[in-house]
Backbone as numpy.savetxt, mean C-alpha at the origin, in Angstrom:
# Nx Ny Nz CAx CAy CAz Cx Cy Cz
-7.57 -88.42 13.09 -8.50 -87.60 13.81 -7.70 -86.38 14.43
-6.37 -86.70 14.84 -5.70 -85.55 15.55 -5.18 -84.63 14.47
-4.93 -85.16 13.25 -4.59 -84.15 12.15 -5.53 -83.19 11.79
-6.80 -83.87 11.83 -8.02 -82.82 11.41 -8.48 -81.91 12.38
-8.27 -82.24 13.77 -8.18 -81.29 14.78 -7.22 -80.11 14.72
-5.99 -80.64 14.21 -4.95 -79.44 13.99 -5.35 -78.43 12.71
-5.70 -79.17 11.75 -5.99 -78.45 10.65 -7.29 -77.39 10.83
-8.24 -78.00 11.61 -9.40 -76.97 12.13 -8.94 -75.94 12.99
-8.19 -76.10 13.98 -7.56 -75.33 14.78 -6.82 -74.12 14.09
-6.10 -74.59 13.08 -5.30 -73.39 12.46 -6.17 -72.79 11.42
-7.02 -73.48 10.81 -8.19 -72.71 9.94 -8.93 -71.51 10.96
-9.62 -72.09 12.21 -10.19 -70.93 12.87 -9.35 -69.80 13.49
-8.00 -70.31 13.66 -7.13 -69.41 14.31 -7.00 -68.41 13.17
-6.63 -68.97 11.97 -6.33 -67.96 10.87 -7.55 -66.93 10.48
-8.62 -67.58 10.57 -9.81 -66.81 10.33 -10.07 -65.79 11.52
-9.75 -66.07 12.63 -9.80 -65.01 13.65 -8.81 -64.08 13.73
-7.49 -64.23 13.17 -6.51 -63.43 13.15 -7.04 -62.30 12.02
-7.37 -63.06 10.81 -7.84 -62.31 9.67 -8.97 -61.29 9.85
-9.93 -62.08 10.71 -11.02 -60.93 11.02 -10.81 -59.85 12.02
-9.63 -60.11 12.98 -9.24 -59.26 13.80 -8.59 -57.94 12.97
-7.66 -58.34 12.10 -7.14 -57.33 11.42 -8.04 -56.59 10.60
-9.01 -57.20 9.96 -9.90 -56.38 9.08 -10.87 -55.66 9.76
-11.19 -55.99 11.20 -11.88 -55.16 11.96 -11.20 -53.97 12.59
-9.61 -54.32 12.61 -8.87 -53.10 13.17 -8.83 -52.15 12.00
-8.58 -52.70 10.76 -8.54 -51.77 9.62 -9.66 -50.72 9.41
-11.01 -51.64 9.61 -12.08 -50.88 9.47 -12.18 -49.89 10.73
-11.80 -50.25 11.69 -11.94 -49.37 12.77 -11.00 -48.11 12.72
-9.71 -48.55 12.21 -8.90 -47.27 11.87 -9.31 -46.38 10.69
-9.99 -46.86 9.93 -10.46 -46.19 8.65 -11.73 -45.32 9.05
-12.53 -45.83 9.95 -13.61 -44.95 10.50 -13.00 -44.00 11.52
-11.90 -44.25 12.23 -11.21 -43.22 13.08 -10.86 -42.00 12.47
-10.34 -42.12 11.39 -9.79 -40.74 10.52 -10.80 -40.20 9.44
-12.03 -40.59 9.62 -13.03 -39.91 8.76 -14.09 -39.05 9.71
-14.10 -37.89 9.70 -14.81 -36.94 10.63 -15.59 -35.93 9.74
-16.83 -35.77 10.30 -17.68 -34.85 9.54 -17.17 -33.36 9.94
-17.49 -32.38 8.98 -17.16 -31.18 9.35 -17.53 -30.39 10.52
-18.72 -30.77 10.97 -19.33 -30.48 12.08 -18.25 -30.89 13.36
-17.89 -32.04 13.24 -16.81 -32.20 14.51 -15.56 -31.53 14.27
-15.01 -31.46 13.10 -13.92 -30.60 12.72 -13.93 -29.22 13.23
-15.11 -28.68 12.96 -15.33 -27.23 13.42 -15.13 -27.10 14.86
-15.28 -28.21 15.66 -15.28 -27.96 17.28 -13.91 -28.41 17.69
-12.99 -28.62 16.57 -11.45 -28.84 17.21 -11.00 -27.72 17.61
-10.29 -27.72 18.60 -9.64 -26.31 19.11 -8.32 -26.08 18.74
-8.24 -25.03 17.84 -6.81 -24.95 17.31 -6.62 -23.36 17.72
-5.48 -23.14 18.27 -4.97 -21.90 18.85 -4.64 -20.94 17.49
-5.35 -19.86 17.51 -5.18 -18.90 16.33 -3.89 -18.00 16.74
-2.86 -18.00 15.69 -1.98 -17.03 15.73 -1.98 -16.05 14.37
-1.73 -14.81 14.95 -1.86 -13.92 13.73 -0.67 -14.17 12.91
-1.00 -14.50 11.32 -0.14 -14.83 10.46 -0.47 -13.99 9.13
0.33 -12.94 8.71 0.03 -12.09 7.65 0.29 -12.99 6.27
-0.85 -12.68 5.54 -0.82 -13.28 4.12 -0.23 -12.30 3.01
0.18 -12.82 1.92 0.32 -11.90 0.76 -1.25 -11.46 0.26
-1.34 -10.08 0.18 -2.63 -9.60 -0.14 -2.54 -8.33 -0.82
-3.66 -7.91 -1.50 -3.72 -6.71 -2.25 -4.81 -5.72 -1.85
-4.89 -4.58 -2.36 -5.75 -3.64 -1.89 -5.93 -2.58 -3.03
-7.14 -1.95 -3.12 -7.32 -0.79 -4.02 -8.03 0.20 -2.97
-7.62 1.40 -3.20 -8.36 2.52 -2.32 -8.58 3.91 -2.86
-8.88 4.59 -2.19 -9.23 6.12 -2.79 -8.82 6.94 -1.41
-8.13 8.08 -2.01 -7.49 8.79 -1.05 -7.64 10.44 -1.30
-7.86 11.15 -0.09 -8.23 12.70 -0.34 -7.44 13.36 0.92
-7.11 14.60 0.51 -6.55 15.40 1.60 -6.26 16.66 1.16
-5.36 17.54 2.02 -5.16 18.68 1.76 -3.47 18.73 1.66
-2.97 19.75 0.88 -1.43 19.88 0.76 -1.14 21.32 0.90
0.26 21.50 1.36 0.86 22.78 1.68 2.00 22.79 0.63
2.04 23.79 -0.40 2.92 24.16 -1.10 4.12 25.02 -0.50
5.20 24.28 -0.30 6.40 25.05 0.32 7.27 25.55 -0.78
7.79 24.97 -1.77 8.60 25.52 -2.96 10.11 25.40 -2.30
10.83 25.49 -3.45 12.42 25.54 -3.14 12.89 26.55 -4.08
13.58 27.64 -3.58 13.94 28.72 -4.37 15.54 28.66 -4.33
16.25 28.85 -5.48 17.53 28.92 -5.58 17.96 29.97 -6.59
18.41 31.31 -6.57 18.75 31.85 -5.00 17.41 31.93 -4.21
17.49 32.11 -2.82 16.18 32.25 -1.90 15.78 33.58 -2.03
14.40 33.49 -2.37 13.49 34.56 -2.22 12.21 34.63 -1.15
11.97 35.54 -0.58 10.85 35.59 0.41 9.59 35.00 -0.44
8.82 34.09 0.28 7.65 33.66 -0.38 6.66 33.06 0.64
5.41 33.12 0.27 4.41 32.48 1.21 4.14 31.14 0.89
3.95 30.25 1.90 3.31 29.03 1.66 2.01 29.22 1.38
1.47 27.94 0.54 -0.02 28.21 0.18 -0.64 26.67 0.53
-1.76 26.76 0.86 -2.56 25.54 1.41 -3.68 25.40 0.25
-3.44 24.24 -0.08 -4.49 23.65 -1.25 -5.47 22.51 -0.69
-6.66 22.83 -0.89 -7.70 21.99 -0.31 -7.92 20.79 -1.15
-7.43 20.89 -2.52 -7.67 19.44 -3.26 -6.35 18.72 -3.40
-6.38 17.34 -3.00 -5.35 16.53 -3.17 -6.06 15.03 -3.27
-6.16 14.40 -4.53 -7.23 13.28 -4.40 -6.68 12.28 -5.40
-6.74 10.91 -4.97 -6.22 10.08 -5.88 -6.78 8.55 -5.65
-6.49 7.58 -6.60 -6.63 6.14 -6.34 -5.32 5.60 -6.20
-5.32 4.41 -5.34 -4.20 3.70 -5.30 -4.20 2.18 -5.35
-3.33 1.36 -5.64 -3.35 -0.17 -5.60 -2.01 -0.23 -5.00
-2.13 -1.38 -4.06 -1.10 -1.55 -3.19 -1.06 -3.39 -3.12
0.11 -3.94 -3.15 0.57 -5.39 -2.93 1.33 -5.67 -1.93
0.98 -6.22 -0.85 1.97 -6.73 0.22 2.46 -8.10 -0.28
3.72 -8.27 -0.25 4.21 -9.71 -0.93 5.38 -9.99 -0.13
5.45 -11.11 0.49 6.69 -11.57 1.29 7.86 -11.40 0.23
9.20 -11.28 0.85 10.44 -11.23 0.00 10.87 -12.76 0.03
12.09 -12.88 -0.55 12.74 -14.18 -0.80 12.83 -14.88 0.58
13.14 -14.02 1.70 13.45 -14.80 2.81 12.06 -15.04 3.82
10.91 -14.63 3.17 9.73 -14.90 3.90 9.28 -13.80 4.76
10.13 -12.82 4.88 9.46 -11.69 5.70 8.27 -10.85 5.09
7.12 -10.69 5.80 5.94 -10.26 5.44 5.84 -8.75 5.31
6.98 -8.05 5.68 6.69 -6.38 5.72 7.21 -5.63 4.57
7.17 -6.39 3.43 7.35 -5.70 2.26 6.20 -5.43 1.12
6.20 -4.72 0.32 5.26 -4.49 -0.65 5.54 -3.39 -1.47
4.71 -3.23 -2.55 4.76 -1.98 -3.48 3.16 -1.29 -3.78
3.44 -0.31 -4.26 2.35 0.57 -4.47 2.30 1.51 -5.52
1.01 1.66 -6.33 0.93 2.51 -7.46 -0.18 3.54 -7.24
0.01 4.60 -7.55 -0.95 5.58 -7.39 -1.09 6.66 -8.56
-2.46 7.18 -8.56 -2.51 8.23 -9.58 -3.35 9.51 -8.89
-2.74 10.74 -8.68 -3.24 11.72 -7.88 -3.53 13.02 -8.87
-4.38 13.74 -8.48 -4.65 15.13 -8.91 -4.59 16.17 -7.82
-3.89 17.08 -8.18 -3.70 18.20 -7.04 -3.14 19.57 -7.62
-2.83 20.39 -6.62 -2.43 21.79 -7.21 -1.16 22.26 -6.20
-0.40 22.81 -7.08 0.79 23.34 -6.39 1.37 24.64 -7.05
2.20 25.41 -6.46 2.60 26.80 -6.96 3.44 27.46 -6.07
3.57 28.81 -6.16 4.36 29.34 -5.26 3.57 31.14 -5.22
3.93 31.70 -3.93 3.57 33.07 -4.01 4.57 33.75 -3.34
5.16 34.80 -4.27 6.38 35.59 -3.77 5.75 36.75 -2.88
6.55 37.20 -1.98 6.33 38.33 -0.98 6.56 39.57 -1.73
5.96 40.54 -1.22 6.15 41.95 -1.90 7.50 42.35 -1.80
8.24 42.04 -0.66 9.57 42.46 -0.52 10.73 41.58 -1.19
10.15 40.72 -1.95 11.06 39.80 -2.72 11.76 40.60 -4.01
11.00 41.45 -4.36 11.44 42.37 -5.50 11.40 41.45 -6.90
10.65 40.40 -6.92 10.65 39.50 -7.97 9.34 39.30 -8.77
9.04 39.45 -10.02 7.99 39.18 -10.65 8.35 38.28 -11.97
7.85 37.50 -12.18 7.83 36.44 -13.27 6.69 36.47 -14.28
6.87 36.93 -15.44 5.57 37.15 -16.42 4.76 38.18 -15.77
5.34 39.21 -15.17 4.65 40.28 -14.33 3.58 39.84 -13.18
3.88 38.67 -12.75 3.11 37.85 -11.60 3.95 37.51 -10.54
3.35 37.43 -9.53 4.17 36.94 -8.10 3.42 35.71 -7.65
2.54 35.30 -8.19 1.78 34.13 -7.76 1.21 33.00 -8.88
1.58 31.91 -8.70 1.21 30.87 -9.72 0.43 29.72 -9.02
-0.58 29.12 -9.63 -1.32 27.88 -9.23 -1.39 26.93 -10.43
-0.86 25.68 -10.30 -0.78 24.64 -11.32 -1.52 23.35 -10.83
-2.38 23.18 -11.94 -3.30 21.82 -11.84 -2.12 20.61 -12.37
-2.15 19.47 -11.70 -1.20 18.65 -12.16 -1.85 17.09 -11.79
-1.31 16.20 -12.50 -1.37 14.80 -12.38 -0.10 14.01 -11.95
-0.34 13.39 -11.22 1.00 12.56 -10.72 0.84 11.03 -10.35
1.68 10.31 -10.91 1.78 8.79 -10.64 2.93 8.41 -9.91
2.95 8.07 -8.54 3.96 7.53 -7.98 3.99 6.17 -7.97
5.36 5.49 -7.78 5.59 4.29 -7.53 6.39 3.94 -6.52
5.81 3.32 -5.39 6.36 3.26 -4.12 6.87 1.75 -3.84
8.03 1.79 -2.90 8.17 0.60 -2.22 7.49 0.85 -0.91
7.07 -0.47 -0.42 6.21 -0.11 0.89 6.83 -0.92 2.07
6.96 -0.53 3.22 7.08 -1.11 4.30 6.00 -1.00 5.38
5.72 -2.19 5.81 4.59 -2.25 6.71 4.74 -3.20 7.90
4.20 -2.77 9.07 4.45 -3.62 10.41 3.01 -3.68 10.73
2.52 -5.08 10.87 1.00 -5.25 11.18 0.85 -5.82 12.51
-0.15 -5.43 13.39 -0.88 -6.17 14.31 -2.36 -6.48 13.98
-3.04 -7.22 14.60 -4.41 -7.71 14.08 -5.34 -6.34 13.76
-5.20 -5.12 14.38 -6.18 -4.08 13.98 -5.50 -2.97 13.82
-4.19 -2.73 13.75 -3.39 -1.62 13.41 -2.15 -1.88 12.68
-1.61 -0.96 11.90 -0.54 -1.08 11.14 0.22 0.30 10.98
1.69 0.21 10.92 2.54 1.24 10.71 3.01 1.06 9.05
3.01 2.38 8.55 3.34 2.30 7.16 4.35 3.28 6.66
5.28 2.88 5.63 6.26 3.87 5.23 6.39 3.38 3.72
6.38 4.57 2.90 6.38 4.30 1.39 7.43 5.37 0.94
7.90 5.00 -0.30 9.14 5.72 -0.85 9.17 5.36 -2.34
9.33 6.20 -3.10 9.62 5.86 -4.69 9.58 6.98 -5.42
9.87 6.81 -6.77 9.84 8.07 -7.71 8.43 8.11 -8.24
8.42 9.42 -8.98 7.07 9.58 -9.64 7.13 10.33 -10.80
6.12 10.11 -11.75 6.19 10.94 -13.04 4.76 11.90 -13.08
4.89 12.95 -13.43 3.74 13.85 -13.63 3.64 14.78 -14.84
2.51 15.36 -14.80 2.18 16.27 -16.08 1.35 17.53 -15.32
1.81 18.54 -15.84 1.17 19.92 -15.45 -0.07 20.27 -16.50
-1.25 20.29 -15.74 -2.36 20.20 -16.98 -2.87 21.86 -17.13
-2.70 22.77 -16.13 -3.32 24.12 -16.12 -2.55 24.82 -15.28
-2.51 26.27 -15.63 -1.64 27.26 -14.84 -2.38 28.60 -14.68
-2.56 29.13 -13.40 -2.93 30.29 -13.39 -2.12 31.40 -12.83
-1.88 32.68 -13.35 -0.84 33.57 -12.71 -1.84 34.86 -12.37
-1.18 35.36 -11.31 -1.73 36.61 -10.64 -0.87 37.38 -10.36
-1.04 38.89 -10.10 -0.14 39.64 -9.44 -1.29 40.36 -8.11
-0.71 39.72 -7.03 -1.53 40.28 -5.83 -0.98 41.72 -5.20
-0.09 42.15 -5.93 0.27 43.43 -5.37 -0.39 44.41 -6.10
-0.60 44.41 -7.52 -1.26 45.26 -8.14 -2.33 44.72 -9.10
-3.58 44.92 -8.67 -4.70 44.31 -9.39 -4.88 44.87 -10.87
-4.19 46.05 -11.03 -4.26 46.62 -12.59 -3.13 46.24 -13.51
-2.14 45.39 -12.59 -0.95 45.06 -13.45 -1.48 43.90 -14.69
-0.95 44.22 -15.75 -0.99 43.12 -17.09 -0.09 42.03 -16.71
-0.89 40.89 -16.49 -0.04 39.67 -16.30 0.12 39.03 -17.84
1.41 38.71 -18.02 1.77 37.91 -19.44 1.16 36.24 -19.21
0.56 35.87 -20.13 0.23 34.37 -20.00 -0.60 34.10 -18.64
-1.77 34.87 -18.34 -2.35 34.71 -17.14 -3.15 33.36 -16.90
-3.55 32.71 -17.90 -4.14 31.24 -17.85 -3.59 30.41 -18.86
-2.42 30.35 -19.21 -1.99 29.39 -20.25 -0.37 29.39 -20.00
0.19 28.41 -20.29 1.64 27.95 -20.29 2.51 28.92 -21.16
3.75 29.57 -20.47 4.51 30.16 -21.48 5.42 29.22 -22.05
6.25 29.75 -23.14 7.02 28.97 -23.85 8.16 28.32 -22.82
8.38 29.22 -21.88 9.50 28.64 -20.99 9.09 27.66 -19.83
7.84 27.55 -19.76 7.31 26.72 -18.66 7.63 25.39 -18.90
7.83 24.54 -17.92 7.94 23.09 -17.91 6.61 22.39 -17.49
6.12 21.51 -18.38 4.98 20.79 -18.10 5.36 19.42 -17.97
6.43 18.82 -18.01 6.56 17.63 -17.58 7.21 17.52 -16.21
6.80 16.72 -15.26 7.21 16.79 -13.79 7.73 15.38 -13.67
8.67 15.30 -12.74 9.18 14.02 -12.17 10.06 14.34 -10.77
10.04 13.29 -9.83 10.79 13.62 -8.73 10.64 12.16 -7.63
10.57 12.73 -6.56 10.43 11.57 -5.51 9.21 11.85 -4.50
8.55 10.75 -4.14 7.37 10.93 -3.21 7.38 9.88 -2.22
7.15 10.28 -0.98 7.16 9.22 0.16 6.50 9.64 1.25
6.17 9.05 2.34 5.28 9.20 3.38 5.31 8.34 4.38
4.79 8.54 5.53 4.59 7.73 6.55 3.02 7.78 7.14
2.65 6.57 7.78 1.32 6.60 8.08 0.89 5.58 9.09
-0.49 5.69 9.49 -0.97 4.56 10.36 -2.20 4.13 9.89
-2.50 2.76 9.93 -3.53 2.04 9.47 -4.39 1.62 10.36
-5.85 1.47 10.44 -6.61 0.93 11.25 -7.40 -0.01 10.51
-7.51 -1.41 10.87 -7.97 -2.37 10.16 -9.18 -3.04 10.78
-10.40 -3.06 9.97 -11.58 -3.96 10.34 -11.73 -4.79 9.15
-11.24 -5.86 8.83 -11.19 -6.61 7.61 -12.85 -6.67 7.25
-12.88 -6.57 5.95 -11.87 -6.36 4.69 -11.50 -4.83 4.38
-11.84 -3.82 5.46 -11.77 -2.37 4.92 -10.49 -1.88 5.93
-9.81 -1.05 5.42 -8.73 -0.37 6.09 -8.77 1.10 5.92
-8.55 1.83 6.92 -8.53 3.43 7.04 -7.04 3.73 7.27
-6.24 4.29 6.28 -4.83 5.03 6.42 -4.82 6.37 6.57
-4.19 6.94 7.47 -3.81 8.37 7.54 -2.35 8.61 7.18
-1.93 9.35 6.38 -0.81 9.48 5.82 -0.42 11.04 5.97
1.16 11.13 6.17 1.58 12.44 6.00 2.61 12.18 4.87
2.39 12.76 3.69 3.17 12.55 2.42 3.93 13.81 1.95
5.18 13.61 1.34 5.76 14.59 0.72 6.27 14.33 -0.53
6.54 15.34 -1.46 6.72 15.27 -2.90 7.51 16.26 -3.32
8.69 16.02 -3.82 9.56 16.96 -4.19 10.01 16.94 -5.62
9.87 17.67 -6.43 10.09 17.65 -7.97 11.50 18.05 -8.31
12.23 17.24 -9.24 13.34 17.26 -9.70 13.28 18.32 -10.92
11.88 18.62 -11.49 11.74 19.56 -12.41 11.29 20.86 -11.94
11.78 22.03 -12.54 11.30 23.43 -12.23 10.20 23.75 -12.91
9.56 24.85 -12.17 8.31 25.31 -13.03 8.64 25.78 -14.40
9.61 26.40 -14.48 10.15 26.79 -15.81 11.54 26.67 -16.08
12.03 26.99 -17.30 13.51 26.87 -17.78 14.39 28.00 -17.09
15.26 27.48 -16.35 16.00 28.50 -15.25 16.75 29.49 -16.12
17.05 29.29 -17.44 17.77 30.26 -18.26 16.77 31.32 -18.81
15.64 31.04 -18.70 14.61 32.09 -19.16 14.32 33.35 -18.32
14.60 33.09 -16.92 14.53 34.31 -16.00 15.67 34.56 -14.99
16.45 35.50 -15.37 17.44 35.56 -14.57 17.29 37.08 -13.84
17.00 36.80 -12.46 16.75 38.16 -11.81 18.02 39.15 -11.89
17.54 40.51 -12.07 18.57 41.49 -11.95 19.50 41.48 -10.75
18.64 41.24 -9.59 19.47 41.38 -8.35 20.51 40.46 -8.15
20.18 39.16 -8.69 21.31 37.83 -8.46 22.02 37.68 -9.61
21.71 38.10 -10.88 22.70 37.76 -12.07 22.74 36.36 -12.19
22.06 35.42 -11.62 22.32 34.09 -11.74 20.84 33.47 -12.09
20.96 32.24 -12.70 19.63 31.45 -13.02 18.73 31.29 -11.88
17.58 31.43 -12.08 16.43 31.03 -10.98 15.80 29.79 -11.25
16.04 28.89 -10.00 15.33 27.78 -10.18 14.34 27.61 -8.83
13.06 27.34 -9.45 12.06 27.11 -8.37 11.50 25.61 -8.65
11.65 24.89 -7.68 11.33 23.46 -7.65 10.01 23.35 -6.73
8.91 22.54 -7.36 7.76 22.21 -6.38 8.15 21.37 -5.24
7.56 21.73 -4.02 7.80 20.80 -2.76 6.68 20.91 -2.12
5.93 19.85 -1.96 4.47 19.82 -1.27 4.59 18.86 -0.11
3.80 19.24 0.84 3.46 18.31 1.95 2.10 17.84 2.21
1.55 16.94 2.13 0.25 16.41 2.26 -0.22 15.72 3.30
-1.39 15.95 3.82 -2.12 15.16 5.04 -3.30 14.55 4.43
-3.52 13.35 4.34 -4.58 12.43 3.68 -5.07 11.27 4.48
-6.21 10.98 3.89 -7.05 9.89 4.53 -7.37 9.12 3.39
-7.04 7.68 3.40 -7.30 6.75 2.52 -8.12 5.55 2.84
-9.20 5.32 2.14 -9.98 4.25 2.45 -9.50 3.00 1.48
-9.29 1.77 2.04 -8.62 0.78 1.42 -9.58 -0.51 1.52
-9.68 -1.31 0.40 -10.53 -2.39 0.28 -9.48 -3.57 0.07
-9.54 -4.55 0.97 -8.76 -5.63 0.60 -9.45 -6.56 -0.56
-8.58 -7.08 -1.49 -9.11 -7.81 -2.56 -8.86 -9.22 -2.33
-8.00 -9.63 -1.27 -7.96 -11.05 -0.86 -7.49 -10.93 0.69
-7.56 -12.22 1.19 -7.57 -12.34 2.68 -6.16 -11.85 3.31
-6.22 -10.95 4.28 -5.16 -10.52 4.83 -4.46 -11.44 5.72
-5.11 -12.09 6.56 -4.42 -13.10 7.66 -5.27 -14.23 7.78
-4.56 -15.22 8.52 -5.54 -16.60 9.05 -5.82 -17.23 7.94
-6.62 -18.28 8.18 -6.94 -19.32 7.24 -8.47 -19.29 6.87
-9.01 -19.67 5.60 -10.35 -19.79 5.36 -11.01 -20.91 6.24
-12.14 -21.00 6.23 -12.93 -22.21 6.98 -12.47 -23.52 6.38
-12.33 -23.41 4.98 -11.83 -24.79 4.33 -10.36 -25.03 4.95
-9.48 -24.19 4.88 -8.10 -24.36 5.24 -8.21 -24.72 6.85
-9.01 -24.26 7.71 -8.98 -24.69 9.02 -9.58 -25.89 9.17
-10.37 -26.57 8.40 -10.87 -27.80 8.47 -9.85 -28.85 8.07
-9.12 -28.36 6.91 -7.97 -29.18 6.45 -6.97 -29.44 7.46
-6.62 -28.29 8.30 -5.73 -28.42 9.25 -6.10 -29.24 10.54
-7.45 -29.25 10.84 -8.04 -29.94 11.91 -7.96 -31.33 11.62
-8.24 -31.53 10.33 -8.01 -33.13 9.84 -6.73 -33.45 9.83
-5.65 -32.78 9.58 -4.47 -33.45 9.65 -3.94 -33.53 11.04
-4.43 -32.72 11.96 -4.14 -32.78 13.26 -4.84 -33.99 13.99
-5.85 -34.36 13.56 -6.84 -35.63 14.14 -6.14 -36.72 13.51
-5.84 -36.72 12.08 -5.24 -37.84 11.42 -3.88 -38.14 12.25
-2.80 -37.30 12.42 -1.82 -37.41 13.23 -1.89 -38.24 14.51
-2.84 -37.48 15.41 -3.12 -38.17 16.63 -3.51 -39.66 16.53
-4.53 -39.93 15.49 -4.99 -41.27 15.44 -3.72 -42.15 15.03
-2.97 -41.64 13.94 -1.79 -42.49 13.61 -0.85 -42.69 14.75
-0.58 -41.62 15.57 0.21 -42.05 16.81 -0.39 -43.02 17.67
-1.58 -42.76 17.88 -2.31 -43.85 18.95 -2.33 -45.25 18.52
-2.23 -45.38 16.94 -2.24 -46.71 16.36 -1.07 -47.56 16.57
0.08 -46.51 16.64 1.50 -47.13 16.68 1.84 -47.32 17.96
1.31 -46.81 18.92 1.77 -47.10 20.29 1.46 -48.42 20.78
């Protein structure tokens, strides 16, 4: 009889322990399953964290044709009201995880040229002024420093271009016969290349950004072959390089999320934190 009581006691004790463990496991499994409605209420402090992201944009502005002459000749700066293009920008963290780097690619249409003053004593193809239509494709390295709704921008890189059209005129003498008034002369250079850069500020209301740029573009290619025109006053070759400064506004459209997490990522993070808290409580 005593042995039977001991067996019954062990049986009921074992059943009680097993039931308690099962109940605890069931309770623990219930503790780590939460609906999205609850996870949405979990308070997670938001920290501004910049993601890798891309933008496409349209840009428009005005440019100032400065020009660089060697030897130096007196000339006027010209304002061109047409400078427009499209851009693609990618912000990408570097190998060390810094989020301030990226690259950009653009395609721009604009006008450039020069206007010699009357006291310069120089005419080229019997004209003192030219205006050239061109296409330009820059490739930039981009530096950017971001806050939630504003950013500072710096970009610099090479460009390649092509001169589409030229107009020559003589503003000193309306009756002068200009050689090649609306076509390229044999000595003219149509292929263009140089360096392009700028600084800017951006205003951000995701997913749209407004960028204001001050850009400059300096060409390593002259308007024409320097050996073709040797001014009688200098007896040396004449180099005229395009050099432009532009003020532009660009409307950029983000193609991926700029910062923070999506709702799905926030729920995943909330679930992770709740599960960590539940696991810590269980182990106490």
